[in-house]
């Protein structure tokens, strides 16, 4: 049976460990695929939505993020894809990088011609930057409707502006939302 003293000591140690983890990031790795694929995966199978979380020293996270993700490297994703017999990938720019698409572009370059990406842009993103993103393998943009709240007019304006930015490029627009009413609000 634990004494009060043992309990207090245990809580104190747990607190120190928790504090140390906040100060010194713990580097984790994604769990490898352990269940073998037991069906025939078609050639050209594509992971159509995934994120890469690079080394924060090379790819710093935005200060305005809602959470801090665990690492998710190109090597880990490549190993998972080999285990699952997936040939192609679409890497989506995660919100915790904001509009700095460097990590996603780096991942696309590492995967090579079997990878494409979805970028995050904003009003300050120039057409020259969109051209550079295209050369880097981006083929769409992600519109974060969650941050716009409940104003239907603002959602329509945001969506219309996004469509205008990629019109004529052969890109698509991905909507990031948690509410069906936001998609419904896009009707004109």
Short mmCIF file of C-alpha atoms in Angstrom, two decimals, residues 16-133:
data_model
loop_
_atom_site.label_atom_id
_atom_site.label_comp_id
_atom_site.label_asym_id
_atom_site.label_seq_id
_atom_site.Cartn_x
_atom_site.Cartn_y
_atom_site.Cartn_z
CA UNK A 16 9.71 16.98 -12.96
CA UNK A 17 9.46 14.55 -15.89
CA UNK A 18 6.53 16.50 -17.37
CA UNK A 19 8.42 19.78 -16.98
CA UNK A 20 11.54 18.29 -18.56
CA UNK A 21 9.49 17.11 -21.53
CA UNK A 22 8.13 20.63 -22.03
CA UNK A 23 11.64 22.09 -21.93
CA UNK A 24 13.41 19.34 -23.89
CA UNK A 25 11.32 17.97 -26.74
CA UNK A 26 10.96 14.23 -26.73
CA UNK A 27 11.67 12.83 -30.18
CA UNK A 28 9.23 10.07 -30.99
CA UNK A 29 8.82 8.07 -34.11
CA UNK A 30 5.70 6.87 -35.82
CA UNK A 31 4.68 3.28 -35.17
CA UNK A 32 5.67 1.05 -38.07
CA UNK A 33 3.00 -0.88 -39.93
CA UNK A 34 2.87 -4.29 -38.27
CA UNK A 35 -0.16 -5.84 -39.94
CA UNK A 36 0.70 -7.19 -43.38
CA UNK A 37 -1.52 -6.19 -46.28
CA UNK A 38 -3.66 -9.25 -47.03
CA UNK A 39 -5.17 -8.09 -50.32
CA UNK A 40 -3.85 -7.05 -53.71
CA UNK A 41 -3.06 -3.34 -53.74
CA UNK A 42 -3.42 -1.89 -57.25
CA UNK A 43 -0.35 -0.39 -58.92
CA UNK A 44 -0.32 3.35 -58.49
CA UNK A 45 -2.21 3.30 -55.19
CA UNK A 46 -2.07 6.76 -53.61
CA UNK A 47 -2.08 8.03 -50.05
CA UNK A 48 -4.17 11.09 -50.85
CA UNK A 49 -3.82 13.08 -47.62
CA UNK A 50 -0.90 12.97 -45.24
CA UNK A 51 1.34 15.42 -43.38
CA UNK A 52 5.07 15.54 -42.77
CA UNK A 53 6.33 17.07 -39.53
CA UNK A 54 9.99 17.86 -39.96
CA UNK A 55 12.77 18.73 -37.58
CA UNK A 56 11.61 21.94 -35.82
CA UNK A 57 15.13 23.39 -36.05
CA UNK A 58 14.89 23.27 -39.84
CA UNK A 59 11.12 23.76 -40.15
CA UNK A 60 9.86 25.91 -37.25
CA UNK A 61 6.20 25.69 -36.34
CA UNK A 62 4.07 28.82 -36.40
CA UNK A 63 3.48 30.47 -33.05
CA UNK A 64 -0.24 30.73 -33.84
CA UNK A 65 -0.78 26.95 -33.90
CA UNK A 66 -3.47 25.20 -31.88
CA UNK A 67 -1.19 22.28 -30.89
CA UNK A 68 2.33 20.91 -31.25
CA UNK A 69 2.43 17.74 -33.35
CA UNK A 70 4.64 14.71 -32.92
CA UNK A 71 7.41 14.25 -35.51
CA UNK A 72 6.43 12.46 -38.73
CA UNK A 73 9.40 12.10 -41.07
CA UNK A 74 9.70 11.33 -44.77
CA UNK A 75 11.61 8.16 -43.87
CA UNK A 76 8.78 6.95 -41.61
CA UNK A 77 6.14 7.68 -44.22
CA UNK A 78 8.21 5.94 -46.89
CA UNK A 79 8.51 2.84 -44.70
CA UNK A 80 4.76 2.86 -44.08
CA UNK A 81 4.05 3.20 -47.79
CA UNK A 82 6.37 0.30 -48.60
CA UNK A 83 4.62 -1.87 -46.01
CA UNK A 84 1.20 -0.91 -47.39
CA UNK A 85 2.29 -1.17 -51.06
CA UNK A 86 1.39 2.48 -51.74
CA UNK A 87 3.19 4.01 -54.74
CA UNK A 88 2.15 7.67 -54.69
CA UNK A 89 1.45 10.35 -52.11
CA UNK A 90 -0.22 13.75 -51.73
CA UNK A 91 1.38 15.68 -48.90
CA UNK A 92 -0.90 18.35 -47.43
CA UNK A 93 0.46 21.49 -45.81
CA UNK A 94 -0.53 21.26 -42.12
CA UNK A 95 -1.95 24.29 -40.34
CA UNK A 96 0.82 24.33 -37.72
CA UNK A 97 3.28 25.55 -40.41
CA UNK A 98 1.02 28.39 -41.53
CA UNK A 99 1.86 29.46 -45.07
CA UNK A 100 5.52 28.44 -44.84
CA UNK A 101 5.36 25.48 -47.24
CA UNK A 102 9.08 24.64 -46.88
CA UNK A 103 8.65 21.33 -45.06
CA UNK A 104 6.01 20.10 -47.50
CA UNK A 105 8.13 21.13 -50.51
CA UNK A 106 11.15 19.39 -49.00
CA UNK A 107 9.14 16.19 -48.50
CA UNK A 108 7.85 16.29 -52.09
CA UNK A 109 11.42 16.69 -53.34
CA UNK A 110 12.57 13.72 -51.25
CA UNK A 111 9.78 11.48 -52.56
CA UNK A 112 10.37 12.64 -56.12
CA UNK A 113 7.93 12.29 -59.02
CA UNK A 114 5.55 10.03 -57.07
CA UNK A 115 4.61 12.92 -54.76
CA UNK A 116 2.45 16.00 -55.09
CA UNK A 117 1.36 18.55 -52.51
CA UNK A 118 -1.37 20.85 -51.31
CA UNK A 119 -0.12 24.29 -50.26
CA UNK A 120 -1.33 26.89 -47.80
CA UNK A 121 -1.36 30.45 -49.10
CA UNK A 122 -2.77 33.76 -47.95
CA UNK A 123 -3.47 37.20 -49.39
CA UNK A 124 0.22 38.10 -49.29
CA UNK A 125 1.28 35.07 -51.39
CA UNK A 126 2.40 36.36 -54.77
CA UNK A 127 1.69 34.76 -58.14
CA UNK A 128 5.44 34.22 -58.48
CA UNK A 129 5.38 32.23 -55.23
CA UNK A 130 2.44 30.16 -56.49
CA UNK A 131 4.46 29.46 -59.66
CA UNK A 132 7.41 28.37 -57.47
CA UNK A 133 5.09 26.10 -55.46
#
